[in-house]
Amino acid sequence: MLRLDSPKADDVSGPAIVRPKLSRPIAATMNLGASVRINKLGIGIIGGVLLMIVLVYRNSGGSEGAEMPEGMAQTASRVSLKKLLAAAIDAADRGGKIVYQIREEATLHEQSKGKTKEGANDPVTDGDLKSHLAMFYSIKNAFPGVEVISEEHSSNAINPQEVAPAVTSNEEVNSVITDDLTVPIEDVRVWIDPLDATQEYTENLRQYVTTMVCVAVKGIATIGVINKPFSNFIAWGWAGHGLSPKLHISKDQAGPKDDIAHIIVSRSHTGDVEVVAKSAFGDKTNITQAGGAGYKTLAVIQGDADAYVHSTAIKKWDLCAGNAILNALKGKMTTLDGTSIDYSSREMYKNEGGLLATLYNHDFYLEKLKVLKTTKSH
């Protein structure tokens, strides 16, 4: 039976009710066994003190790095990014387990969303939809004030409250990152891809499949989680704060190996990128076709490719997690004209300007590929 619940509810750190503590002198005057006469002036003073305490508490979140009361993941106005990272890892793991189980049981129930502008089938499966339900609602139930943007939109056959909130503490994260950062909730967008490489999933090409979560702050990809459910591998990165120790990072900064550029491209949305890449880097250019934006970005990070190039439109939930991990590594992901990708708007969910992702030497590849004229697709 497919379960959408996660670890025990006792393990979840949810929003707590915080009440201002009375100072010792004030508490000492409140002897319930004594007869105390309080005039209007006294009531006004006590009320003023309590109001001041509440205002001080509320305003303590005014600075970008303000501390949040221990155990609290979200207040009415701010959110803990460290706890959101832990929740993102938990959500990606939950979605991955569902994707794995459905593939093992061969109960995909594949349907088609239609055709892309390139004529490729755009499938959707039970793996996509059920992973979406688990990932989307686990994050929303842990952080109800945060906007979550998903590739899928189904809410059928589920009570959202039955999905346990995502766990907001992670041992690996705690071992790497000792600080935290709270930011205004309105600055945060969480992008999720419940199943990246659906076409390859239907073909049982499991190595390309990922589940991904990304946290964007003020439109910048800041926290990324990529889970490869068939490889038991989860990579994460938080720009400026830390990286998963499981992440394999290429140390080769010299540029194209043996003067041959190794470029990784989409196997299902290739466009004219192969022709242009060989025109830019020479006939000996090594072109690798692969499924899934998450897989291809990891290939660049791990040194299996020098650059990930895409010439047609691509959805931002495919890109955001990999973009965040590259940002944490000081790598780059941009459009083909060098523009950074903005993740601040649900409505602007398509990246129309093509794509170049590199760990090193981004400007070199950007210059070489400047002749690439982008086309628009699905």
Coordinates of C-alpha atoms in Angstrom, one line a residue:
M1 CA 0.0 0.0 0.0
L2 CA 1.2 3.4 -0.9
R3 CA 1.8 5.7 2.2
L4 CA 2.1 9.4 2.1
D5 CA 2.9 9.7 5.7
S6 CA 6.5 10.3 6.9
P7 CA 8.3 9.7 10.1
K8 CA 6.3 10.0 13.4
A9 CA 4.6 13.2 14.1
D10 CA 6.6 13.4 17.3
D11 CA 9.7 13.9 15.2
V12 CA 8.3 17.0 13.4
S13 CA 9.2 20.5 14.6
G14 CA 6.1 22.5 13.7
P15 CA 5.1 26.1 14.5
A16 CA 5.0 26.7 18.2
I17 CA 2.9 29.1 20.2
V18 CA 5.2 31.6 21.9
R19 CA 3.9 33.6 24.9
P20 CA 5.9 36.5 26.4
K21 CA 7.5 35.5 29.7
L22 CA 6.8 37.9 32.6
S23 CA 9.8 39.3 34.3
R24 CA 10.5 38.1 37.9
P25 CA 9.5 41.4 39.6
I26 CA 6.2 41.5 37.8
A27 CA 5.5 37.8 38.5
A28 CA 6.3 38.3 42.1
T29 CA 3.6 41.0 42.5
M30 CA 0.9 38.5 41.2
N31 CA 0.3 36.7 44.5
L32 CA -3.0 35.1 43.8
G33 CA -3.4 34.5 47.6
A34 CA -3.2 38.1 48.5
S35 CA -5.8 40.9 48.1
V36 CA -4.4 43.3 45.6
R37 CA -6.0 46.5 44.5
I38 CA -5.0 47.7 41.0
N39 CA -6.1 51.1 39.9
K40 CA -6.6 52.2 36.3
L41 CA -3.0 53.5 36.2
G42 CA -1.6 50.2 37.3
I43 CA -3.6 48.3 34.6
G44 CA -2.3 50.7 32.0
I45 CA 1.3 50.2 33.1
I46 CA 1.0 46.4 33.1
G47 CA -0.7 46.5 29.7
G48 CA 2.0 48.7 28.3
V49 CA 4.7 46.4 29.5
L50 CA 3.0 43.3 27.9
L51 CA 2.5 45.2 24.6
M52 CA 6.2 46.2 24.6
I53 CA 7.2 42.6 25.1
V54 CA 5.0 41.5 22.2
L55 CA 6.3 44.2 19.9
V56 CA 10.0 43.4 20.8
Y57 CA 9.3 39.8 20.0
R58 CA 7.7 40.6 16.6
N59 CA 10.4 43.0 15.6
S60 CA 13.2 40.6 16.5
G61 CA 12.8 39.2 13.0
G62 CA 13.5 42.5 11.4
S63 CA 17.1 41.8 10.5
E64 CA 18.1 39.4 7.7
G65 CA 19.9 37.0 10.1
A66 CA 17.5 37.2 13.0
E67 CA 17.3 34.2 15.3
M68 CA 14.0 32.3 15.5
P69 CA 12.8 30.7 18.8
E70 CA 14.2 27.1 19.0
G71 CA 12.0 24.5 17.5
M72 CA 10.0 27.0 15.3
A73 CA 10.3 26.6 11.5
Q74 CA 8.0 29.6 10.7
T75 CA 6.5 32.6 12.2
A76 CA 3.7 34.7 10.7
S77 CA 6.3 36.7 8.8
R78 CA 9.6 34.8 8.6
V79 CA 10.9 31.3 7.8
S80 CA 14.0 29.4 8.8
L81 CA 16.0 28.4 5.8
K82 CA 17.9 25.7 7.6
K83 CA 14.6 24.0 8.6
L84 CA 13.3 24.5 5.1
L85 CA 16.4 22.8 3.7
A86 CA 15.7 19.8 6.0
A87 CA 12.1 19.7 4.9
A88 CA 13.2 19.9 1.2
I89 CA 15.4 16.8 1.7
D90 CA 12.6 15.0 3.4
A91 CA 10.1 15.9 0.7
A92 CA 12.4 14.8 -2.1
D93 CA 13.1 11.5 -0.3
R94 CA 9.4 10.8 0.2
G95 CA 8.6 11.6 -3.5
G96 CA 11.5 9.4 -4.5
K97 CA 10.2 6.4 -2.6
I98 CA 6.8 6.7 -4.2
V99 CA 8.4 7.0 -7.7
Y100 CA 10.5 3.9 -7.0
Q101 CA 7.6 1.9 -5.7
I102 CA 5.3 2.6 -8.6
R103 CA 8.1 1.8 -11.1
E104 CA 8.8 -1.5 -9.3
E105 CA 5.2 -2.4 -9.4
A106 CA 4.8 -1.3 -13.0
T107 CA 1.6 0.6 -12.1
L108 CA 2.5 3.8 -14.0
H109 CA -0.9 4.4 -15.6
E110 CA 0.8 6.5 -18.2
Q111 CA -1.2 9.3 -19.9
S112 CA -0.1 12.1 -22.2
K113 CA -0.3 15.8 -21.6
G114 CA 0.0 16.2 -25.4
K115 CA 2.9 17.0 -27.7
T116 CA 5.7 19.5 -27.2
K117 CA 6.4 22.0 -30.0
E118 CA 9.2 19.7 -31.1
G119 CA 6.7 16.9 -31.5
A120 CA 7.8 14.8 -28.5
N121 CA 5.3 13.1 -26.2
D122 CA 4.8 14.8 -22.9
P123 CA 3.8 12.0 -20.5
V124 CA 2.5 12.0 -17.0
T125 CA 2.2 8.9 -14.7
D126 CA 1.0 7.9 -11.3
G127 CA 4.6 8.4 -10.2
D128 CA 4.4 12.1 -11.1
L129 CA 1.0 12.7 -9.5
K130 CA 1.5 10.7 -6.2
S131 CA 5.0 12.1 -5.7
H132 CA 3.6 15.6 -6.2
L133 CA 0.9 15.0 -3.5
A134 CA 3.5 13.8 -1.0
M135 CA 6.1 16.5 -1.7
F136 CA 3.7 19.4 -2.1
Y137 CA 1.6 18.9 0.9
S138 CA 4.4 17.8 3.2
I139 CA 6.1 21.1 2.6
K140 CA 2.8 23.1 2.8
N141 CA 1.8 21.5 6.0
A142 CA 5.2 22.2 7.6
F143 CA 5.4 25.8 6.2
P144 CA 1.8 26.9 5.5
G145 CA 2.8 30.4 4.7
V146 CA 5.3 29.5 2.0
E147 CA 4.4 29.5 -1.7
V148 CA 5.1 26.1 -3.3
I149 CA 5.2 25.8 -7.1
S150 CA 5.0 22.3 -8.6
E151 CA 5.1 20.8 -12.1
E152 CA 1.9 18.9 -11.3
H153 CA -1.4 20.2 -9.9
S154 CA -3.5 17.2 -9.0
S155 CA -5.1 17.2 -5.5
N156 CA -7.6 14.3 -6.2
A157 CA -8.2 11.5 -3.8
I158 CA -6.3 12.9 -0.9
N159 CA -7.0 15.0 2.2
P160 CA -4.0 17.3 2.4
Q161 CA -4.2 17.2 6.2
E162 CA -3.5 13.5 6.1
V163 CA 0.0 14.1 4.7
A164 CA 2.4 14.5 7.6
P165 CA 4.4 17.7 7.6
A166 CA 7.9 17.4 6.3
V167 CA 10.6 16.9 9.0
T168 CA 12.4 20.1 9.7
S169 CA 15.6 18.7 11.2
N170 CA 18.3 16.7 9.4
E171 CA 21.4 15.1 11.0
E172 CA 23.5 15.5 7.9
V173 CA 22.5 19.2 7.5
N174 CA 23.2 19.8 11.2
S175 CA 26.6 18.2 11.0
V176 CA 27.6 20.5 8.1
I177 CA 25.8 23.8 8.9
T178 CA 25.8 25.2 12.4
D179 CA 24.2 28.6 11.7
D180 CA 20.7 29.5 10.4
L181 CA 19.2 32.3 8.5
T182 CA 15.6 33.5 8.6
V183 CA 14.1 35.5 5.8
P184 CA 10.7 37.1 5.1
I185 CA 8.1 34.6 3.9
E186 CA 7.1 36.8 1.0
D187 CA 10.7 36.5 -0.4
V188 CA 10.5 32.7 -0.6
R189 CA 9.3 30.4 -3.4
V190 CA 9.7 26.7 -3.3
W191 CA 9.9 24.9 -6.7
I192 CA 9.4 21.2 -6.8
D193 CA 9.7 18.7 -9.6
P194 CA 8.0 15.5 -8.4
L195 CA 9.5 13.4 -11.2
D196 CA 12.1 14.7 -13.5
A197 CA 12.7 12.7 -16.7
T198 CA 9.2 11.2 -17.0
Q199 CA 9.8 10.0 -20.6
E200 CA 12.8 8.0 -19.4
Y201 CA 10.8 6.8 -16.4
T202 CA 8.2 5.3 -18.8
E203 CA 11.0 3.6 -20.8
N204 CA 12.5 2.2 -17.5
L205 CA 15.7 4.3 -18.0
R206 CA 16.0 4.7 -14.2
Q207 CA 19.4 6.3 -14.0
Y208 CA 18.0 9.6 -15.4
V209 CA 15.1 10.0 -12.9
T210 CA 15.2 12.5 -10.1
T211 CA 12.9 14.2 -7.6
M212 CA 13.9 17.8 -6.9
V213 CA 13.2 20.6 -4.5
C214 CA 14.5 24.2 -4.7
V215 CA 14.2 27.2 -2.4
A216 CA 14.5 30.5 -4.2
V217 CA 14.9 33.7 -2.1
K218 CA 14.1 37.0 -3.9
G219 CA 14.2 35.1 -7.2
I220 CA 17.7 33.6 -6.6
A221 CA 18.1 29.8 -6.5
T222 CA 19.5 29.4 -3.0
I223 CA 18.8 25.9 -1.7
G224 CA 18.7 22.8 -4.0
V225 CA 18.0 19.1 -3.4
I226 CA 18.3 16.5 -6.1
N227 CA 17.3 12.9 -5.2
K228 CA 18.2 9.9 -7.5
P229 CA 15.7 7.4 -6.1
F230 CA 17.1 4.4 -8.0
S231 CA 20.6 5.1 -6.8
N232 CA 19.9 5.9 -3.1
F233 CA 21.6 9.2 -3.6
I234 CA 20.5 12.7 -2.4
A235 CA 22.6 15.7 -3.1
W236 CA 21.9 19.2 -1.6
G237 CA 23.5 22.6 -1.4
W238 CA 22.8 25.9 0.3
A239 CA 24.6 28.8 -1.4
G240 CA 26.9 30.5 1.1
H241 CA 26.3 27.9 3.8
G242 CA 27.2 24.4 2.9
L243 CA 27.0 21.3 0.7
S244 CA 26.1 17.6 1.1
P245 CA 29.2 15.6 1.9
K246 CA 27.9 13.0 -0.5
L247 CA 28.2 15.3 -3.5
H248 CA 31.0 14.3 -5.9
I249 CA 32.6 17.5 -7.2
S250 CA 34.9 17.7 -10.2
K251 CA 38.3 19.3 -9.4
D252 CA 39.2 19.7 -13.1
Q253 CA 39.2 23.5 -13.8
A254 CA 41.4 23.4 -16.9
G255 CA 38.5 23.5 -19.4
P256 CA 37.7 21.0 -22.2
K257 CA 39.6 17.7 -21.7
D258 CA 42.1 17.0 -24.4
D259 CA 40.9 20.1 -26.2
I260 CA 37.6 18.3 -26.8
A261 CA 34.5 19.9 -25.3
H262 CA 32.2 17.4 -23.6
I263 CA 28.7 18.7 -23.9
I264 CA 25.6 17.1 -22.4
V265 CA 22.2 17.8 -24.0
S266 CA 18.6 16.5 -23.8
R267 CA 17.8 13.3 -25.5
S268 CA 14.2 14.3 -26.1
H269 CA 14.3 18.0 -26.6
T270 CA 17.6 18.4 -28.5
G271 CA 16.6 21.2 -30.9
D272 CA 19.6 22.4 -32.9
V273 CA 22.1 22.3 -30.0
E274 CA 24.2 19.4 -31.4
V275 CA 24.8 21.2 -34.7
V276 CA 25.6 24.5 -33.0
A277 CA 27.8 22.9 -30.4
K278 CA 30.0 21.2 -33.0
S279 CA 30.1 24.4 -35.0
A280 CA 31.3 26.3 -31.8
F281 CA 33.7 23.7 -30.5
G282 CA 34.7 21.7 -33.5
D283 CA 33.8 18.4 -35.1
K284 CA 35.5 16.4 -32.4
T285 CA 33.1 17.8 -29.8
N286 CA 31.8 15.0 -27.6
I287 CA 28.0 15.2 -27.4
T288 CA 26.2 13.1 -24.8
Q289 CA 22.4 12.8 -24.9
A290 CA 20.7 12.2 -21.5
G291 CA 17.4 12.5 -19.9
G292 CA 16.4 14.8 -17.0
A293 CA 17.8 18.3 -16.2
G294 CA 18.7 17.2 -12.7
Y295 CA 20.8 14.3 -14.1
K296 CA 22.5 16.5 -16.6
T297 CA 23.4 19.2 -14.0
L298 CA 24.8 16.6 -11.7
A299 CA 26.9 15.3 -14.6
V300 CA 28.5 18.8 -15.0
I301 CA 29.1 19.0 -11.2
Q302 CA 30.7 15.6 -11.1
G303 CA 32.9 16.3 -14.1
D304 CA 31.2 13.9 -16.5
A305 CA 30.5 16.8 -18.8
D306 CA 32.0 20.3 -19.2
A307 CA 28.8 22.0 -19.9
Y308 CA 25.0 21.4 -20.1
V309 CA 23.5 23.1 -23.1
H310 CA 19.8 23.5 -24.0
S311 CA 18.5 25.5 -26.9
T312 CA 14.7 25.4 -26.4
A313 CA 12.3 26.5 -23.7
I314 CA 12.5 24.6 -20.4
K315 CA 10.5 24.8 -17.2
K316 CA 12.0 26.4 -14.1
W317 CA 11.1 23.5 -11.8
D318 CA 13.5 21.4 -14.0
L319 CA 16.3 23.9 -13.4
C320 CA 16.0 25.5 -10.0
A321 CA 17.5 22.8 -7.7
G322 CA 20.5 22.2 -10.0
N323 CA 21.0 26.0 -10.3
A324 CA 21.0 26.4 -6.5
I325 CA 23.7 23.6 -6.1
L326 CA 25.8 25.2 -8.8
N327 CA 25.4 28.6 -6.9
A328 CA 26.7 26.9 -3.8
L329 CA 29.7 25.6 -5.7
K330 CA 30.4 29.0 -7.4
G331 CA 29.4 27.5 -10.7
K332 CA 26.8 29.1 -13.0
M333 CA 23.5 28.5 -14.8
T334 CA 22.3 31.2 -17.1
T335 CA 20.4 31.7 -20.4
L336 CA 22.4 31.5 -23.5
D337 CA 22.9 35.3 -23.5
G338 CA 24.3 35.1 -19.9
T339 CA 21.2 36.3 -18.1
S340 CA 20.6 34.8 -14.6
I341 CA 17.4 32.9 -14.2
D342 CA 14.7 34.5 -12.1
Y343 CA 12.6 32.2 -9.9
S344 CA 10.4 34.8 -8.2
S345 CA 7.2 34.3 -10.1
R346 CA 4.8 31.3 -10.5
E347 CA 3.4 32.9 -13.7
M348 CA 6.9 33.1 -15.3
Y349 CA 7.5 29.4 -15.0
K350 CA 9.2 29.0 -18.4
N351 CA 12.8 29.8 -19.2
E352 CA 12.7 30.9 -22.8
G353 CA 16.3 31.9 -23.3
G354 CA 18.0 28.5 -23.6
L355 CA 20.4 27.3 -21.0
L356 CA 24.1 27.0 -20.2
A357 CA 25.2 25.3 -17.0
T358 CA 28.9 24.9 -16.0
L359 CA 31.0 24.4 -12.9
Y360 CA 34.0 26.2 -14.4
N361 CA 34.9 28.6 -17.3
H362 CA 31.3 29.7 -17.9
D363 CA 32.3 32.8 -19.8
F364 CA 34.4 30.7 -22.2
Y365 CA 31.5 28.5 -23.1
L366 CA 29.1 31.4 -23.3
E367 CA 31.3 33.2 -25.8
K368 CA 31.7 30.0 -27.9
L369 CA 27.9 29.5 -27.9
K370 CA 26.9 33.1 -28.6
V371 CA 25.9 32.1 -32.2
L372 CA 23.3 29.8 -30.9
K373 CA 19.9 31.2 -31.7
T374 CA 17.3 29.9 -29.3
T375 CA 13.9 28.5 -30.4
K376 CA 10.8 28.1 -28.3
S377 CA 9.2 24.8 -27.5
H378 CA 6.8 23.3 -25.0

